[in-house]
mmCIF file of C-alpha atoms and ligand atoms in Angstrom:
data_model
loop_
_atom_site.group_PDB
_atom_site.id
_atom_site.type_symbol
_atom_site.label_atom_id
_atom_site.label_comp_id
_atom_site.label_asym_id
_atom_site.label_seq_id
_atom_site.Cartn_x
_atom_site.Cartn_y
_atom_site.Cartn_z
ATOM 1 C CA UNK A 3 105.403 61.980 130.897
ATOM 2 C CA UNK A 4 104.974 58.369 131.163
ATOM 3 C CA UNK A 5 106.086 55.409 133.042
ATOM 4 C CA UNK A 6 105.116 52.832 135.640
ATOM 5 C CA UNK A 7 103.789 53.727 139.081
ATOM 6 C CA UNK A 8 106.909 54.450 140.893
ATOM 7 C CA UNK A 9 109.184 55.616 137.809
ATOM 8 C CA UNK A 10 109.325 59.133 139.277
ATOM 9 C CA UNK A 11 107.768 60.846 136.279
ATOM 10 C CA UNK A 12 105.293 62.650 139.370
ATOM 11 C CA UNK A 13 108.826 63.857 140.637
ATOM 12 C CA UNK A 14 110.338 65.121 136.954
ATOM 13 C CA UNK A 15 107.090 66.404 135.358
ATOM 14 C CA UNK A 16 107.782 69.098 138.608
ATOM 15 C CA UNK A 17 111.306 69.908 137.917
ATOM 16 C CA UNK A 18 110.693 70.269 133.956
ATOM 17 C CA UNK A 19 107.304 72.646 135.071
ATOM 18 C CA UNK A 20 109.938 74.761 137.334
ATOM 19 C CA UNK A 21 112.223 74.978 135.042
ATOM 20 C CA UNK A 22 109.974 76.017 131.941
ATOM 21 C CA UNK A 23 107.403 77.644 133.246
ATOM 22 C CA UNK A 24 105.018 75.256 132.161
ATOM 23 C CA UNK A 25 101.934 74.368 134.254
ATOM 24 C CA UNK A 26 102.012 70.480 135.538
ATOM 25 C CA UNK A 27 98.949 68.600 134.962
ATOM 26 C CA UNK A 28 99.137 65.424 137.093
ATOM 27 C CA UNK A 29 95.852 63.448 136.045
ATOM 28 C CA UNK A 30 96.622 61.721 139.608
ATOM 29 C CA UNK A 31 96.484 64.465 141.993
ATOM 30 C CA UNK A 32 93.434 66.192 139.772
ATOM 31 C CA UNK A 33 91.768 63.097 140.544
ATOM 32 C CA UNK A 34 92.427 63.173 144.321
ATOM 33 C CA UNK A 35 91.953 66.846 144.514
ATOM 34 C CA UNK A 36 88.250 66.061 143.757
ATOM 35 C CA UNK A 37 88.405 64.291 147.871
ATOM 36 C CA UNK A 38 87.937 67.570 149.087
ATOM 37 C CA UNK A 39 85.076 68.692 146.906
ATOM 38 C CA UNK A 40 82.016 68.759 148.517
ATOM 39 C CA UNK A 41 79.424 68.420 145.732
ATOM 40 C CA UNK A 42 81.079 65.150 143.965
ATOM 41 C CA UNK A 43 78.975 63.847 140.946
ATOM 42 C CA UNK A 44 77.993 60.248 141.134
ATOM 43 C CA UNK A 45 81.241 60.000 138.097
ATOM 44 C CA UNK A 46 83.935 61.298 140.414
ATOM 45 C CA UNK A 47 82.840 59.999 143.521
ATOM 46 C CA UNK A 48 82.854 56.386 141.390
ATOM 47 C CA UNK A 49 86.237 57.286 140.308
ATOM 48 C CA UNK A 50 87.486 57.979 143.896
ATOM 49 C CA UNK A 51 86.842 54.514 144.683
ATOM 50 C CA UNK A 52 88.292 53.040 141.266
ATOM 51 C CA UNK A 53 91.522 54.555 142.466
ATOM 52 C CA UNK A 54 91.838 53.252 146.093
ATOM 53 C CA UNK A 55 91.227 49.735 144.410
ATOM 54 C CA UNK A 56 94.211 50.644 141.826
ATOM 55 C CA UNK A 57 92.262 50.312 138.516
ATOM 56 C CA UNK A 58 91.986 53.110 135.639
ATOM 57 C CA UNK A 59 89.290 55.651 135.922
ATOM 58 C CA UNK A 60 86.873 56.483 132.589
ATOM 59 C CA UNK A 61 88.573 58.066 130.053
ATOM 60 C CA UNK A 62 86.100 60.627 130.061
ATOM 61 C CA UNK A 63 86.649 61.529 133.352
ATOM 62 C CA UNK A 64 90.539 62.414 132.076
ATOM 63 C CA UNK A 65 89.325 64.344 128.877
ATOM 64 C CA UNK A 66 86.980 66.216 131.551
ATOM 65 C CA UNK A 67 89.589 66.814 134.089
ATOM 66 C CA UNK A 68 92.530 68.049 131.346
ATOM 67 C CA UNK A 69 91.355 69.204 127.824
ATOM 68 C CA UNK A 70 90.068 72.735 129.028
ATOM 69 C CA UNK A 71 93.208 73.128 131.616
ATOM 70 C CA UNK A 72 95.158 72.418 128.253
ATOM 71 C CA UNK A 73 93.349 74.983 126.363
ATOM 72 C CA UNK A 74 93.471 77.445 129.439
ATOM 73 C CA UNK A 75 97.505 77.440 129.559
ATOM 74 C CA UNK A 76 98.275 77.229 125.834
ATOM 75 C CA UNK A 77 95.842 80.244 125.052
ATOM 76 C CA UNK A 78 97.630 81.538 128.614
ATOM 77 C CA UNK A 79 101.084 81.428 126.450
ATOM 78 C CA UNK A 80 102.323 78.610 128.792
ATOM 79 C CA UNK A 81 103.349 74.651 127.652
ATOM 80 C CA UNK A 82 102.041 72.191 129.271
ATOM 81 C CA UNK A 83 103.773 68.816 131.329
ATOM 82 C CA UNK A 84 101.424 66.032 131.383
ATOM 83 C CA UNK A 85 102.279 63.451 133.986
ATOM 84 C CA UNK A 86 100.320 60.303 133.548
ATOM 85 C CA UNK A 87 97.712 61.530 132.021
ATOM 86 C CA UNK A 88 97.600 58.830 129.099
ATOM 87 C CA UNK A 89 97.406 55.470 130.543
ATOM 88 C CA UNK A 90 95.253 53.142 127.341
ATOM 89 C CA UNK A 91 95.745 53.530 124.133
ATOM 90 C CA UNK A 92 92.318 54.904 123.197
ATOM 91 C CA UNK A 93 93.527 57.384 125.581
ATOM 92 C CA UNK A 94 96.322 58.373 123.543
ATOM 93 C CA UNK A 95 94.246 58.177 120.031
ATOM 94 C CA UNK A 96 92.218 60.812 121.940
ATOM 95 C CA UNK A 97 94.930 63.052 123.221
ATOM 96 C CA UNK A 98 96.235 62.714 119.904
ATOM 97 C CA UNK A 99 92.873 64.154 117.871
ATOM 98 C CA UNK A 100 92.610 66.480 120.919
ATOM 99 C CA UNK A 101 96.398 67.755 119.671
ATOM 100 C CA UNK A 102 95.579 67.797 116.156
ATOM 101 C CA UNK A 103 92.251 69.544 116.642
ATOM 102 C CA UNK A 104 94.503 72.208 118.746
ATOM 103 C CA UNK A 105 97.427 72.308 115.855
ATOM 104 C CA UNK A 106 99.651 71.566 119.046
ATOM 105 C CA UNK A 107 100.161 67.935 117.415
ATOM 106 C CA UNK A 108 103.797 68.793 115.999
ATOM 107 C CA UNK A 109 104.687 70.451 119.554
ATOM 108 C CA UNK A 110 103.838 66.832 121.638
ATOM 109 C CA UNK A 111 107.134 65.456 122.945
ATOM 110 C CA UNK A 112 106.344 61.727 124.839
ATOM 111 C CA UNK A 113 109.257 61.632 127.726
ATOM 112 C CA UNK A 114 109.115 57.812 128.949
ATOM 113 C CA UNK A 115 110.733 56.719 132.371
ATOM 114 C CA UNK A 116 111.579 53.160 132.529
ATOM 115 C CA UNK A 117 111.700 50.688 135.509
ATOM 116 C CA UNK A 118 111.523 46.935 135.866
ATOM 117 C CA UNK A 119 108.128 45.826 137.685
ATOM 118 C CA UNK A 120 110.253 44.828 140.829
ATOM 119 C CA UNK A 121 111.593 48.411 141.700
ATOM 120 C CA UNK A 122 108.466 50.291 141.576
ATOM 121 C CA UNK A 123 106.924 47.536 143.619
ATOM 122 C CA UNK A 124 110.538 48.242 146.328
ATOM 123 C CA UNK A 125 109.942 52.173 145.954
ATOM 124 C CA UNK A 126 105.997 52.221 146.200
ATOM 125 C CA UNK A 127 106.189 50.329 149.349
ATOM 126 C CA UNK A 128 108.670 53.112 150.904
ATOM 127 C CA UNK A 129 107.399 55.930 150.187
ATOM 128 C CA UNK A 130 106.021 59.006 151.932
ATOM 129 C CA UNK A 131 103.701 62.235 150.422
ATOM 130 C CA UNK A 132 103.676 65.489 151.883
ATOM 131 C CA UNK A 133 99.781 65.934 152.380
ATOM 132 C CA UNK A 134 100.469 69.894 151.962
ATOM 133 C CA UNK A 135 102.478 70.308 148.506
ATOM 134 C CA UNK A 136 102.790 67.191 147.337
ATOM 135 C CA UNK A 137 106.357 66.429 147.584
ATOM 136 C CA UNK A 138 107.855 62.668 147.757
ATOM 137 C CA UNK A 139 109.689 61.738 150.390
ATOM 138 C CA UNK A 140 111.534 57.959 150.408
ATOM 139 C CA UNK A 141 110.825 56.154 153.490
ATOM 140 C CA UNK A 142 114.557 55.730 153.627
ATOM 141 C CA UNK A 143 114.791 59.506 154.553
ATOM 142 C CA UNK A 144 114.114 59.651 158.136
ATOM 143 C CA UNK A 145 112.365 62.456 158.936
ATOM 144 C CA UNK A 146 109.114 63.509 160.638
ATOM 145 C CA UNK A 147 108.011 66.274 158.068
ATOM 146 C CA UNK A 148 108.233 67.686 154.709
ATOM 147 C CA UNK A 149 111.398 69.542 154.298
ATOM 148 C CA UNK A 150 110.252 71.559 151.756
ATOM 149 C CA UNK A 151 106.481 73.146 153.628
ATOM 150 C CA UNK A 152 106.458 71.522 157.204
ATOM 151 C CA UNK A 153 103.741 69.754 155.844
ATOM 152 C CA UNK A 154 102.214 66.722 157.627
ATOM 153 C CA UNK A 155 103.763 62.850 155.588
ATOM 154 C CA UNK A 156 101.160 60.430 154.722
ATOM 155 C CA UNK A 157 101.097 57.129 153.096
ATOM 156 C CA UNK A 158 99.302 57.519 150.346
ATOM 157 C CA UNK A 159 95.658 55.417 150.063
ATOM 158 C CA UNK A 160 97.203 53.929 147.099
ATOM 159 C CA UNK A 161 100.373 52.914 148.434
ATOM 160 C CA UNK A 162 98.896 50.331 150.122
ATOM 161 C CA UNK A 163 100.775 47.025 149.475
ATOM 162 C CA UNK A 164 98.139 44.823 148.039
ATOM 163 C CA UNK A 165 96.909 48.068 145.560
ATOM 164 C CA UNK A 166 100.386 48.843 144.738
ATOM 165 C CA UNK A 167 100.953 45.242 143.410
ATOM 166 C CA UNK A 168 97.449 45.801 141.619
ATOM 167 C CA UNK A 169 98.480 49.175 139.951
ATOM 168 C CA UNK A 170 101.672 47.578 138.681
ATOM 169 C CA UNK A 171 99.726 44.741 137.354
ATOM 170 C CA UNK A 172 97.234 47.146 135.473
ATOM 171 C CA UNK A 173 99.417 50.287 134.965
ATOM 172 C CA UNK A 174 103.145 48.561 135.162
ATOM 173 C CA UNK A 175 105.010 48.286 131.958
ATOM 174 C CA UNK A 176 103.235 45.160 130.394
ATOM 175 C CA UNK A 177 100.124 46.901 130.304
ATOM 176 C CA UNK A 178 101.327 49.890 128.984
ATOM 177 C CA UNK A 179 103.378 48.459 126.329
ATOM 178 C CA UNK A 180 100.532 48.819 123.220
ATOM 179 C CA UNK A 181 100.736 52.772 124.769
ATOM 180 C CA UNK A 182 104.535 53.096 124.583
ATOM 181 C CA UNK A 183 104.411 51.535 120.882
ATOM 182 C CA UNK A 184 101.510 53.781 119.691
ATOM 183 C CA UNK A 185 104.332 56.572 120.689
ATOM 184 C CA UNK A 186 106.614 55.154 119.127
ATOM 185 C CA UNK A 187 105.078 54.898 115.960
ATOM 186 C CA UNK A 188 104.580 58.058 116.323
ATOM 187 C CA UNK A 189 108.154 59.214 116.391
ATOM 188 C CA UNK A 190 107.570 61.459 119.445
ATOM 189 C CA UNK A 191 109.218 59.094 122.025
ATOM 190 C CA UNK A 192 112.003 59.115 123.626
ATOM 191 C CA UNK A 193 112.820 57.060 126.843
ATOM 192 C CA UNK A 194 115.460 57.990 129.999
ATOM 193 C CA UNK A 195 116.580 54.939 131.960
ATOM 194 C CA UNK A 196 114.473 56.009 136.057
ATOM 195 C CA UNK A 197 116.576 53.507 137.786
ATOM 196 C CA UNK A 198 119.274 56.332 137.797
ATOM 197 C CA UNK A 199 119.258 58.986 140.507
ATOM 198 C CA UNK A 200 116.966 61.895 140.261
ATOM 199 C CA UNK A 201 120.015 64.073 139.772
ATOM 200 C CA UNK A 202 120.732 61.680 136.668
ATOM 201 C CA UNK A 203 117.325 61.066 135.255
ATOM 202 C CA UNK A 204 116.452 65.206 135.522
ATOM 203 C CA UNK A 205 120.096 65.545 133.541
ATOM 204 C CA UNK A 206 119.241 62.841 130.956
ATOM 205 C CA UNK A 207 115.516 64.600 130.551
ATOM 206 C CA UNK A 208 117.480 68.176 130.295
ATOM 207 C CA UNK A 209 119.751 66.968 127.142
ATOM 208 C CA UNK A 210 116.634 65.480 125.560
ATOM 209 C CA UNK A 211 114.458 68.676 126.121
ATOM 210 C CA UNK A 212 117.965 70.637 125.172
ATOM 211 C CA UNK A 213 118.149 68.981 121.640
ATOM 212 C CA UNK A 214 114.322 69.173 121.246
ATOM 213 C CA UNK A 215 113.730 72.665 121.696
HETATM 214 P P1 ADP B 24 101.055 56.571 139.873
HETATM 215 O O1 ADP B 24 102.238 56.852 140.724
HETATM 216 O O2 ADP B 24 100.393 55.257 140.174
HETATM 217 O O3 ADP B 24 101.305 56.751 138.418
HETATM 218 P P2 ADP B 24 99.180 58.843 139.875
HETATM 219 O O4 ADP B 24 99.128 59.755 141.020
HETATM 220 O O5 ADP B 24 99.748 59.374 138.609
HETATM 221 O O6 ADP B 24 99.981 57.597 140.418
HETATM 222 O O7 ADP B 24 97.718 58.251 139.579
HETATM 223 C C1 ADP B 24 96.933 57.733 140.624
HETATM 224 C C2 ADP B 24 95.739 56.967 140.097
HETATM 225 O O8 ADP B 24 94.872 57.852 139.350
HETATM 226 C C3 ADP B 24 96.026 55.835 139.133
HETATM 227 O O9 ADP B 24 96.370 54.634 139.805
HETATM 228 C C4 ADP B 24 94.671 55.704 138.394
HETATM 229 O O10 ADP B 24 93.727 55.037 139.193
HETATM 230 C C5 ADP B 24 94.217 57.152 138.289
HETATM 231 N N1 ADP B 24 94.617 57.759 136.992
HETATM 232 C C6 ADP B 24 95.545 58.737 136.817
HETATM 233 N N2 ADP B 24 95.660 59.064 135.505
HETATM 234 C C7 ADP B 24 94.800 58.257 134.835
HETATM 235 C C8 ADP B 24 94.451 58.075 133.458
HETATM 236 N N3 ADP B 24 95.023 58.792 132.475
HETATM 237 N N4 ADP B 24 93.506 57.156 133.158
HETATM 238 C C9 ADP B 24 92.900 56.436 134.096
HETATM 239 N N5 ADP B 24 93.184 56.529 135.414
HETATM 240 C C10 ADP B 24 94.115 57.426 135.796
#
């Protein structure tokens, strides 16, 4: 899954896990999972950091943090939903030899969300996580706690305005156009308009996933 900050591929990559049964690998909550580790290596507590300020994290760190949970759930009999997980293209040339070195390179299906610059930066600033399971709440939606666990809404240390407008600058859809086309040369993309509901966008993803299977 791919697509600005904000394009609610966190949100899908969910849904299409449900649905499948496949286990969701979110590089970005791996990556703030490792906040409540205790013995943090001088790489992730670096990367921590690189986050709150809105920049990219090593690619290594990512390989680290996904390759073996890829290997785990494919040997496991399970597909996989990666959401976000390739953010540079030398990311993707390495997913890509990762794929081919797994023969899993002619299952790899790239599911793009697109939204201008100017709505992530609207929905980013109005939005709400449930610091329990995860879930995303719109700060439109006026309520005190997740609906789904009780859980206790934060603002995430990201969402902060002046890193938000960073992460769109770094991560938004001019950066990650040499990404998209690498995809696209590949043949393996296909792209669902995200300024649609999340009703629409999961039905648009379900007809593409429909015909692909
Ligand atoms: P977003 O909604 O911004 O896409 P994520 O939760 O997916 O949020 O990611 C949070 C942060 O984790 C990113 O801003 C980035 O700093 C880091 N990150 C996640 N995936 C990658 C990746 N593949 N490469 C580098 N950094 C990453």
């Amino acid at each position: 899954m791919m697509g600005p900050p904000g394009s609610g591929k966190g949100t899908q990559a969910k849904k299409i896990a449900v649905q499948y049964g496949y286990t969701h690998l979110s590089t970005g909550d791996l990556l703030r999972g490792l906040a409540g580790k205790t013995d943090l290596t001088t790489e992730e507590s670096q990367a921590l950091e690189t986050i709150k300020h809105g920049n990219l994290v090593p690619d290594e760190l990512i390989y680290k943090l996904v390759f073996h949970k890829i290997e785990d759930s494919i040997r496991a009999g399970q597909g996989v939903v990666l959401d976000g997980a390739v953010r540079t293209v030398e990311q993707a040339q390495s997913f890509n030899q990762f794929f081919v070195d797994n023969n899993l390179n002619q299952e790899v299906l790239v599911l793009e969300i697109t939204l201008t610059n100017e709505e992530a930066l609207r929905r980013l600033s109005g939005r709400r996580v449930c610091a329990r399971c995860g879930e995303i709440v719109p700060l439109s939606m006026a309520v005190d706690s997740c609906q789904k666990c009780n859980g206790e809404l934060i603002v995430r240390a990201d969402d902060d305005a002046e890193v938000i407008k960073l992460r769109i600058r770094k991560q938004g859809n001019k950066a990650m156009a040499p990404v998209i086309d690498f995809y696209r040369q590949l043949g393996i993309l296909k792209t669902v308009d995200g300024v649609q509901s999340i009703e629409e966008v999961e039905r648009s993803i379900a007809k593409i996933l429909e015909i692909s299977n």
